[in-house]
């Protein structure tokens, strides 16, 4: 390829000459060459800018209003961390640059690894995975390799609670494990007796989220991890909900062996914005020889990339993960310090406050103290003529992003609310008022509620038509 670009160097970059040049060289086979005009819309820069600005104005974001999207931790991410991530020496550094040229970036990665070790209680970390689900996959690959080196390849089963995030069974399955579901009890927690009945010598691991996706802390977590270890199995902790426990407890204390974190939820990168993420995986001593390479080490003088990891599962991503997300996370951890603990406390307090105000009007299937989020049910409102989807759409007319709906699957008409620590009491009270008002409107005039959303850039859509006959053509 080098020669092609050398030959075409000097071309003005609008791409009109490449075809001819390549045709002449015969580099691209004839049948793959385009002969007629590509037919792209001809627009000026200004027209393009207006188009994208208009699109971005239609978007809802935390800077526009309350965003209680359960399980996604849509907290406010301080803008100063964006500034730090865009510092020239961070964003212009090439990942193939030598260790000696990259000491600052490596130091940041090393110190972030140390911070995450401290927060999770674990012994070693990889920063490579690019998302939570990617971290799960990495963690499950590590567990698989661990049992392979112990010649326990019979361990093919992974236990997943019925309240789990869908990525958990999906990640385990992608590693070739068979999924066994364990049900929740009346308190919304793993049913210990049911778990015991599933244990045998073929079980590799359990994947747990704690607090679980109902926002409830698993009281018997120590008993569960102990049962698993006595069975020769490992314990995986889905740490996407870390915002609930930062600094108060950690997965190590709870008995887990592997944990992934979602930096793009808890640590200052927004989740769900379609942007980059980071799902670091932290492990105990016995699993560190399986981590992806490289890991950043400090030899007392220099920061180095260590590639020599005995049973490494290999790389899971190019280079070292999404570096900009790592910068934001480290900056956030430094900025917050001990206050990380207060962030968790406020997130939990805010969730409990809203829960107590909404219960009674909305069904609360698991009436327990919650952690950072809670799940109510729109069952009663559904019977009155407006489903949870209708409630979500109604909220959009009050400048609120809808909560997560129809998840977790074990709650009918589920509405999962996570206010985060960022919001003031006024915002929480306003949300409570809106939710209570919607419940009243549903009692009195459900037809009116079903007309929402009316104030959003796109009004009520015909979802069946959108799915069956999507019209994706460019409109001029
Ligand atoms: C968000 C989330 C995940 C997945 O994280 P992604 O970065 O979206 O892949 C996994 N588990 C739980 C509990 C989550 O909330």
Short mmCIF file of C-alpha atoms in Angstrom, two decimals, residues 43-463:
data_model
loop_
_atom_site.label_atom_id
_atom_site.label_comp_id
_atom_site.label_asym_id
_atom_site.label_seq_id
_atom_site.Cartn_x
_atom_site.Cartn_y
_atom_site.Cartn_z
CA UNK A 43 -23.74 20.20 0.76
CA UNK A 44 -21.78 23.14 2.04
CA UNK A 45 -19.97 23.00 5.35
CA UNK A 46 -22.53 25.38 6.84
CA UNK A 47 -25.42 23.17 5.77
CA UNK A 48 -23.72 20.15 7.30
CA UNK A 49 -23.09 22.05 10.54
CA UNK A 50 -26.74 23.10 10.75
CA UNK A 51 -27.84 19.52 10.18
CA UNK A 52 -25.69 18.13 13.00
CA UNK A 53 -26.47 20.98 15.36
CA UNK A 54 -30.17 20.36 14.79
CA UNK A 55 -29.69 16.66 15.47
CA UNK A 56 -27.72 17.33 18.66
CA UNK A 57 -30.43 19.73 19.87
CA UNK A 58 -32.95 16.91 19.60
CA UNK A 59 -30.88 14.75 21.89
CA UNK A 60 -31.74 14.50 25.55
CA UNK A 61 -28.76 14.66 27.92
CA UNK A 62 -28.02 15.11 31.62
CA UNK A 63 -27.23 18.78 30.94
CA UNK A 64 -30.85 19.23 29.79
CA UNK A 65 -32.71 17.43 32.52
CA UNK A 66 -33.11 14.60 35.04
CA UNK A 67 -31.90 11.23 33.73
CA UNK A 68 -32.88 8.46 36.17
CA UNK A 69 -32.00 5.59 33.83
CA UNK A 70 -31.69 2.61 36.19
CA UNK A 71 -28.50 0.53 35.98
CA UNK A 72 -26.85 3.18 33.79
CA UNK A 73 -25.73 5.64 36.50
CA UNK A 74 -26.33 8.76 34.43
CA UNK A 75 -24.67 11.07 36.92
CA UNK A 76 -23.19 14.44 36.10
CA UNK A 77 -19.66 14.09 34.79
CA UNK A 78 -17.50 17.11 35.66
CA UNK A 79 -16.46 18.98 32.53
CA UNK A 80 -12.98 19.61 33.86
CA UNK A 81 -12.27 15.91 33.30
CA UNK A 82 -13.11 16.34 29.62
CA UNK A 83 -10.55 19.12 29.53
CA UNK A 84 -7.90 16.88 31.10
CA UNK A 85 -8.65 14.03 28.71
CA UNK A 86 -8.17 16.40 25.79
CA UNK A 87 -4.78 17.72 26.92
CA UNK A 88 -2.53 17.69 23.90
CA UNK A 89 0.13 15.43 25.40
CA UNK A 90 -2.48 12.80 26.24
CA UNK A 91 -4.45 12.81 23.03
CA UNK A 92 -1.56 13.21 20.59
CA UNK A 93 0.56 10.44 22.12
CA UNK A 94 0.79 7.49 19.76
CA UNK A 95 0.15 4.13 21.44
CA UNK A 96 3.17 2.61 19.68
CA UNK A 97 5.51 5.20 21.21
CA UNK A 98 8.26 3.70 23.40
CA UNK A 99 7.87 3.32 27.16
CA UNK A 100 10.51 5.99 27.77
CA UNK A 101 8.54 8.48 25.66
CA UNK A 102 5.25 7.63 27.39
CA UNK A 103 6.13 7.84 31.08
CA UNK A 104 3.33 10.29 31.91
CA UNK A 105 0.61 8.22 30.29
CA UNK A 106 1.98 4.99 31.77
CA UNK A 107 2.18 6.58 35.22
CA UNK A 108 -1.47 7.58 34.94
CA UNK A 109 -2.45 4.05 33.92
CA UNK A 110 -0.38 2.54 36.72
CA UNK A 111 -1.90 4.83 39.31
CA UNK A 112 -5.38 4.15 38.03
CA UNK A 113 -4.68 0.40 38.31
CA UNK A 114 -3.56 0.97 41.91
CA UNK A 115 -6.68 3.02 42.69
CA UNK A 116 -8.97 0.36 41.25
CA UNK A 117 -7.12 -2.33 43.20
CA UNK A 118 -7.69 -0.29 46.35
CA UNK A 119 -11.37 0.27 45.63
CA UNK A 120 -12.12 -3.36 44.69
CA UNK A 121 -9.68 -4.98 47.14
CA UNK A 122 -8.20 -7.01 44.30
CA UNK A 123 -4.54 -7.79 43.48
CA UNK A 124 -4.14 -7.03 39.77
CA UNK A 125 -5.98 -5.14 37.04
CA UNK A 126 -6.25 -4.97 33.26
CA UNK A 127 -7.48 -1.70 31.81
CA UNK A 128 -7.96 -3.14 28.32
CA UNK A 129 -11.67 -4.06 28.00
CA UNK A 130 -13.69 -1.36 26.27
CA UNK A 131 -17.07 -1.87 27.96
CA UNK A 132 -18.80 -3.62 30.82
CA UNK A 133 -19.87 -6.56 28.69
CA UNK A 134 -16.33 -6.72 27.28
CA UNK A 135 -15.00 -6.90 30.84
CA UNK A 136 -17.40 -9.76 31.57
CA UNK A 137 -16.15 -11.61 28.50
CA UNK A 138 -12.54 -11.02 29.58
CA UNK A 139 -13.32 -12.22 33.11
CA UNK A 140 -15.05 -15.35 31.87
CA UNK A 141 -12.13 -16.10 29.51
CA UNK A 142 -9.83 -15.87 32.53
CA UNK A 143 -12.04 -18.26 34.51
CA UNK A 144 -12.12 -20.68 31.58
CA UNK A 145 -8.35 -20.64 31.19
CA UNK A 146 -7.88 -21.08 34.94
CA UNK A 147 -9.84 -24.32 34.88
CA UNK A 148 -8.08 -25.45 31.71
CA UNK A 149 -4.68 -25.12 33.39
CA UNK A 150 -6.06 -27.12 36.32
CA UNK A 151 -7.35 -29.76 33.87
CA UNK A 152 -10.90 -29.23 35.11
CA UNK A 153 -12.42 -28.76 31.68
CA UNK A 154 -15.57 -30.51 32.89
CA UNK A 155 -16.52 -27.24 34.60
CA UNK A 156 -18.83 -25.99 31.87
CA UNK A 157 -21.68 -24.49 33.87
CA UNK A 158 -22.04 -20.88 34.97
CA UNK A 159 -24.78 -19.94 37.42
CA UNK A 160 -26.57 -16.64 36.81
CA UNK A 161 -29.41 -15.23 38.96
CA UNK A 162 -32.72 -14.56 37.19
CA UNK A 163 -32.35 -10.86 38.03
CA UNK A 164 -29.01 -10.57 36.16
CA UNK A 165 -28.21 -8.04 33.48
CA UNK A 166 -28.61 -9.75 30.10
CA UNK A 167 -24.94 -9.30 29.28
CA UNK A 168 -23.97 -11.77 32.05
CA UNK A 169 -25.41 -14.94 30.50
CA UNK A 170 -24.47 -13.66 27.04
CA UNK A 171 -20.79 -13.19 27.98
CA UNK A 172 -20.56 -16.60 29.67
CA UNK A 173 -22.25 -18.24 26.70
CA UNK A 174 -19.82 -16.58 24.28
CA UNK A 175 -17.00 -18.26 26.22
CA UNK A 176 -18.63 -21.62 25.65
CA UNK A 177 -20.19 -22.03 29.10
CA UNK A 178 -23.69 -23.41 29.68
CA UNK A 179 -25.94 -21.06 31.62
CA UNK A 180 -27.85 -22.28 34.65
CA UNK A 181 -30.36 -19.85 36.12
CA UNK A 182 -30.86 -19.54 39.86
CA UNK A 183 -34.09 -17.94 41.00
CA UNK A 184 -34.62 -15.08 43.39
CA UNK A 185 -36.54 -15.44 46.64
CA UNK A 186 -39.37 -13.26 47.96
CA UNK A 187 -36.83 -10.66 49.14
CA UNK A 188 -35.43 -10.25 45.63
CA UNK A 189 -32.20 -12.05 46.52
CA UNK A 190 -30.53 -15.25 45.38
CA UNK A 191 -32.43 -18.23 46.81
CA UNK A 192 -29.72 -20.10 48.72
CA UNK A 193 -31.54 -23.44 48.78
CA UNK A 194 -32.11 -23.23 45.03
CA UNK A 195 -28.42 -22.41 44.57
CA UNK A 196 -27.33 -25.40 46.67
CA UNK A 197 -29.41 -27.71 44.52
CA UNK A 198 -27.54 -26.52 41.42
CA UNK A 199 -24.03 -27.11 42.71
CA UNK A 200 -21.95 -29.98 41.37
CA UNK A 201 -18.44 -30.58 40.10
CA UNK A 202 -19.31 -29.19 36.66
CA UNK A 203 -19.98 -25.67 37.93
CA UNK A 204 -17.22 -23.23 36.96
CA UNK A 205 -18.57 -20.03 38.46
CA UNK A 206 -21.41 -17.81 39.59
CA UNK A 207 -21.86 -14.34 38.10
CA UNK A 208 -23.43 -11.95 40.58
CA UNK A 209 -24.27 -8.28 40.79
CA UNK A 210 -24.38 -6.81 44.28
CA UNK A 211 -26.44 -4.75 44.85
CA UNK A 212 -28.36 -6.74 42.29
CA UNK A 213 -30.38 -5.21 39.47
CA UNK A 214 -33.35 -4.74 41.81
CA UNK A 215 -31.08 -2.37 43.74
CA UNK A 216 -31.10 -4.78 46.70
CA UNK A 217 -27.99 -5.81 48.58
CA UNK A 218 -27.55 -9.59 48.76
CA UNK A 219 -27.48 -10.18 52.52
CA UNK A 220 -26.14 -13.71 52.14
CA UNK A 221 -23.36 -12.89 49.75
CA UNK A 222 -20.66 -14.30 52.07
CA UNK A 223 -22.51 -17.58 52.39
CA UNK A 224 -22.92 -17.71 48.61
CA UNK A 225 -19.26 -17.08 47.74
CA UNK A 226 -18.25 -19.56 50.44
CA UNK A 227 -20.56 -22.24 49.02
CA UNK A 228 -19.10 -21.66 45.56
CA UNK A 229 -15.49 -21.89 46.73
CA UNK A 230 -16.21 -25.06 48.70
CA UNK A 231 -17.56 -26.43 45.43
CA UNK A 232 -14.25 -25.60 43.74
CA UNK A 233 -15.96 -22.87 41.70
CA UNK A 234 -15.05 -19.20 41.23
CA UNK A 235 -17.10 -16.06 41.88
CA UNK A 236 -17.53 -13.29 39.31
CA UNK A 237 -18.72 -9.85 40.43
CA UNK A 238 -20.47 -7.59 37.94
CA UNK A 239 -19.29 -4.22 39.23
CA UNK A 240 -21.29 -2.04 36.85
CA UNK A 241 -23.27 -0.93 39.91
CA UNK A 242 -20.17 0.10 41.84
CA UNK A 243 -21.63 3.56 42.42
CA UNK A 244 -23.70 1.96 45.19
CA UNK A 245 -20.80 0.75 47.34
CA UNK A 246 -17.65 2.76 46.55
CA UNK A 247 -15.52 2.97 49.68
CA UNK A 248 -18.05 1.22 51.93
CA UNK A 249 -17.31 -2.38 51.04
CA UNK A 250 -15.74 -4.19 48.12
CA UNK A 251 -16.03 -7.42 46.11
CA UNK A 252 -12.94 -8.88 47.82
CA UNK A 253 -14.54 -8.60 51.24
CA UNK A 254 -17.63 -10.24 49.74
CA UNK A 255 -15.51 -13.18 48.58
CA UNK A 256 -15.27 -12.61 44.82
CA UNK A 257 -12.35 -13.61 42.59
CA UNK A 258 -12.95 -11.52 39.46
CA UNK A 259 -14.70 -8.18 39.03
CA UNK A 260 -15.27 -5.75 36.20
CA UNK A 261 -16.04 -2.07 36.68
CA UNK A 262 -17.83 0.28 34.32
CA UNK A 263 -15.65 3.39 34.32
CA UNK A 264 -18.27 4.82 31.94
CA UNK A 265 -20.92 4.79 34.65
CA UNK A 266 -19.25 5.27 37.99
CA UNK A 267 -16.10 7.17 37.08
CA UNK A 268 -16.85 10.25 35.02
CA UNK A 269 -17.61 9.09 31.50
CA UNK A 270 -21.28 9.06 30.51
CA UNK A 271 -22.83 5.68 29.78
CA UNK A 272 -25.03 5.05 26.82
CA UNK A 273 -24.02 8.08 24.81
CA UNK A 274 -22.60 5.89 22.07
CA UNK A 275 -19.11 7.02 23.00
CA UNK A 276 -16.14 5.01 24.19
CA UNK A 277 -16.17 3.11 27.47
CA UNK A 278 -13.84 1.15 29.71
CA UNK A 279 -14.53 -2.04 31.64
CA UNK A 280 -11.35 -2.84 33.61
CA UNK A 281 -11.14 -6.30 35.13
CA UNK A 282 -9.63 -6.81 38.59
CA UNK A 283 -8.61 -10.25 39.89
CA UNK A 284 -7.15 -11.97 42.94
CA UNK A 285 -3.55 -13.19 43.13
CA UNK A 286 -4.37 -16.69 41.85
CA UNK A 287 -5.79 -15.31 38.60
CA UNK A 288 -3.30 -12.59 37.73
CA UNK A 289 -1.23 -14.85 35.46
CA UNK A 290 -4.25 -15.07 33.14
CA UNK A 291 -4.81 -11.36 32.51
CA UNK A 292 -4.46 -9.84 29.03
CA UNK A 293 -1.06 -8.28 28.30
CA UNK A 294 0.37 -5.74 28.72
CA UNK A 295 -0.09 -4.54 32.29
CA UNK A 296 1.66 -1.38 33.44
CA UNK A 297 4.30 -1.98 36.14
CA UNK A 298 6.64 0.29 38.07
CA UNK A 299 10.20 -0.93 38.59
CA UNK A 300 11.04 1.67 41.21
CA UNK A 301 12.26 4.14 38.58
CA UNK A 302 10.29 3.74 35.37
CA UNK A 303 6.83 2.74 34.28
CA UNK A 304 6.94 -0.20 31.90
CA UNK A 305 4.53 -2.29 29.88
CA UNK A 306 4.80 -5.88 31.05
CA UNK A 307 4.02 -8.39 28.29
CA UNK A 308 5.38 -11.46 29.99
CA UNK A 309 2.27 -12.92 31.62
CA UNK A 310 2.51 -16.68 31.91
CA UNK A 311 -0.97 -17.95 31.05
CA UNK A 312 -2.32 -14.73 29.52
CA UNK A 313 -5.60 -15.12 27.63
CA UNK A 314 -4.01 -12.79 25.04
CA UNK A 315 -5.13 -9.34 24.02
CA UNK A 316 -8.82 -8.44 24.13
CA UNK A 317 -8.43 -5.09 22.41
CA UNK A 318 -5.92 -3.16 20.38
CA UNK A 319 -3.29 -1.35 22.43
CA UNK A 320 -4.35 -0.46 26.01
CA UNK A 321 -8.07 0.25 26.01
CA UNK A 322 -9.79 3.61 25.70
CA UNK A 323 -7.13 5.84 27.16
CA UNK A 324 -9.27 9.01 27.31
CA UNK A 325 -11.78 7.22 29.54
CA UNK A 326 -8.92 6.16 31.82
CA UNK A 327 -7.77 9.79 32.14
CA UNK A 328 -11.26 10.91 33.15
CA UNK A 329 -11.55 8.09 35.69
CA UNK A 330 -8.20 8.83 37.30
CA UNK A 331 -8.91 12.57 37.43
CA UNK A 332 -12.30 11.86 39.02
CA UNK A 333 -10.85 9.51 41.64
CA UNK A 334 -8.16 12.07 42.56
CA UNK A 335 -10.65 14.91 42.68
CA UNK A 336 -13.12 13.00 44.84
CA UNK A 337 -10.71 11.23 47.21
CA UNK A 338 -12.54 10.16 50.33
CA UNK A 339 -15.67 11.86 49.01
CA UNK A 340 -16.22 8.87 46.71
CA UNK A 341 -17.77 7.37 49.80
CA UNK A 342 -20.13 10.31 50.14
CA UNK A 343 -21.09 10.07 46.47
CA UNK A 344 -22.26 6.50 47.13
CA UNK A 345 -24.05 7.52 50.29
CA UNK A 346 -25.94 10.28 48.48
CA UNK A 347 -26.80 8.01 45.56
CA UNK A 348 -28.30 5.50 48.02
CA UNK A 349 -30.09 8.18 50.03
CA UNK A 350 -31.63 9.74 46.90
CA UNK A 351 -32.90 6.37 45.66
CA UNK A 352 -34.48 5.52 49.02
CA UNK A 353 -36.07 8.97 49.22
CA UNK A 354 -37.85 8.62 45.88
CA UNK A 355 -38.81 5.01 46.59
CA UNK A 356 -40.52 5.91 49.86
CA UNK A 357 -42.47 8.74 48.20
CA UNK A 358 -43.67 6.64 45.26
CA UNK A 359 -44.59 3.45 47.05
CA UNK A 360 -48.27 3.03 47.66
CA UNK A 361 -49.12 4.90 44.48
CA UNK A 362 -46.98 2.55 42.39
CA UNK A 363 -46.53 -1.10 43.33
CA UNK A 364 -43.22 -1.92 44.98
CA UNK A 365 -42.79 -5.68 44.54
CA UNK A 366 -39.73 -5.91 46.79
CA UNK A 367 -40.33 -3.57 49.69
CA UNK A 368 -36.79 -3.56 51.05
CA UNK A 369 -34.32 -0.80 51.75
CA UNK A 370 -32.61 -0.20 48.41
CA UNK A 371 -29.11 0.80 47.41
CA UNK A 372 -28.49 3.18 44.48
CA UNK A 373 -31.65 2.21 42.57
CA UNK A 374 -35.02 0.54 43.01
CA UNK A 375 -37.66 -1.11 40.87
CA UNK A 376 -41.36 -0.29 41.01
CA UNK A 377 -44.07 -1.90 38.91
CA UNK A 378 -46.58 -0.15 36.66
CA UNK A 379 -48.94 -3.14 36.97
CA UNK A 380 -51.74 -1.17 38.64
CA UNK A 381 -51.48 1.61 36.02
CA UNK A 382 -51.39 -1.03 33.27
CA UNK A 383 -54.74 -2.31 34.48
CA UNK A 384 -56.07 1.24 34.37
CA UNK A 385 -55.13 1.49 30.70
CA UNK A 386 -51.57 2.84 30.54
CA UNK A 387 -48.60 0.49 30.44
CA UNK A 388 -45.12 1.25 31.70
CA UNK A 389 -44.18 2.34 28.20
CA UNK A 390 -46.97 4.94 28.34
CA UNK A 391 -45.67 6.23 31.69
CA UNK A 392 -42.17 6.51 30.22
CA UNK A 393 -43.47 8.52 27.27
CA UNK A 394 -45.51 10.77 29.54
CA UNK A 395 -42.38 11.60 31.56
CA UNK A 396 -40.71 12.85 28.38
CA UNK A 397 -43.25 15.68 28.23
CA UNK A 398 -41.93 16.89 31.59
CA UNK A 399 -38.31 17.14 30.48
CA UNK A 400 -37.39 13.88 32.25
CA UNK A 401 -35.55 11.04 30.62
CA UNK A 402 -37.61 7.90 31.26
CA UNK A 403 -36.22 5.38 33.74
CA UNK A 404 -35.12 1.96 32.50
CA UNK A 405 -38.29 -0.01 31.75
CA UNK A 406 -39.22 -3.69 31.47
CA UNK A 407 -35.99 -4.65 33.22
CA UNK A 408 -35.20 -6.61 35.33
CA UNK A 409 -37.35 -9.27 33.74
CA UNK A 410 -38.61 -10.70 37.02
CA UNK A 411 -40.77 -7.61 37.68
CA UNK A 412 -43.93 -7.12 35.59
CA UNK A 413 -44.17 -3.67 34.01
CA UNK A 414 -40.83 -2.84 35.65
CA UNK A 415 -39.73 0.78 36.15
CA UNK A 416 -36.14 0.97 37.37
CA UNK A 417 -35.16 4.31 38.86
CA UNK A 418 -31.59 5.43 39.61
CA UNK A 419 -31.40 9.12 40.55
CA UNK A 420 -27.59 9.18 41.28
CA UNK A 421 -25.88 11.50 43.74
CA UNK A 422 -25.71 14.50 41.39
CA UNK A 423 -29.24 15.79 41.82
CA UNK A 424 -30.61 18.32 44.29
CA UNK A 425 -33.60 17.69 46.52
CA UNK A 426 -35.61 20.10 44.33
CA UNK A 427 -35.02 17.92 41.28
CA UNK A 428 -35.95 14.77 43.19
CA UNK A 429 -39.11 16.40 44.58
CA UNK A 430 -40.07 17.62 41.13
CA UNK A 431 -39.67 14.10 39.73
CA UNK A 432 -41.75 12.65 42.55
CA UNK A 433 -44.49 15.21 41.86
CA UNK A 434 -44.48 14.35 38.16
CA UNK A 435 -44.69 10.60 38.83
CA UNK A 436 -47.57 11.09 41.28
CA UNK A 437 -49.34 13.39 38.84
CA UNK A 438 -49.02 10.82 36.05
CA UNK A 439 -50.51 8.12 38.30
CA UNK A 440 -53.46 10.44 38.99
CA UNK A 441 -53.91 11.30 35.33
CA UNK A 442 -53.98 7.59 34.52
CA UNK A 443 -56.78 7.09 37.04
CA UNK A 444 -58.78 9.99 35.66
CA UNK A 445 -58.03 10.15 31.96
CA UNK A 446 -55.77 7.43 30.56
CA UNK A 447 -56.51 8.42 26.94
CA UNK A 448 -54.89 11.80 27.49
CA UNK A 449 -51.75 10.19 28.94
CA UNK A 450 -51.48 7.92 25.92
CA UNK A 451 -51.10 10.94 23.64
CA UNK A 452 -47.59 11.61 25.01
CA UNK A 453 -44.99 12.56 24.06
CA UNK A 454 -46.21 15.80 22.56
CA UNK A 455 -43.44 18.22 23.48
CA UNK A 456 -40.45 16.26 22.16
CA UNK A 457 -38.92 16.89 18.69
CA UNK A 458 -40.41 13.59 17.58
CA UNK A 459 -43.97 13.01 18.73
CA UNK A 460 -45.68 9.69 19.28
CA UNK A 461 -44.31 7.22 16.80
CA UNK A 462 -45.93 4.20 15.25
CA UNK A 463 -43.54 1.58 16.57
#
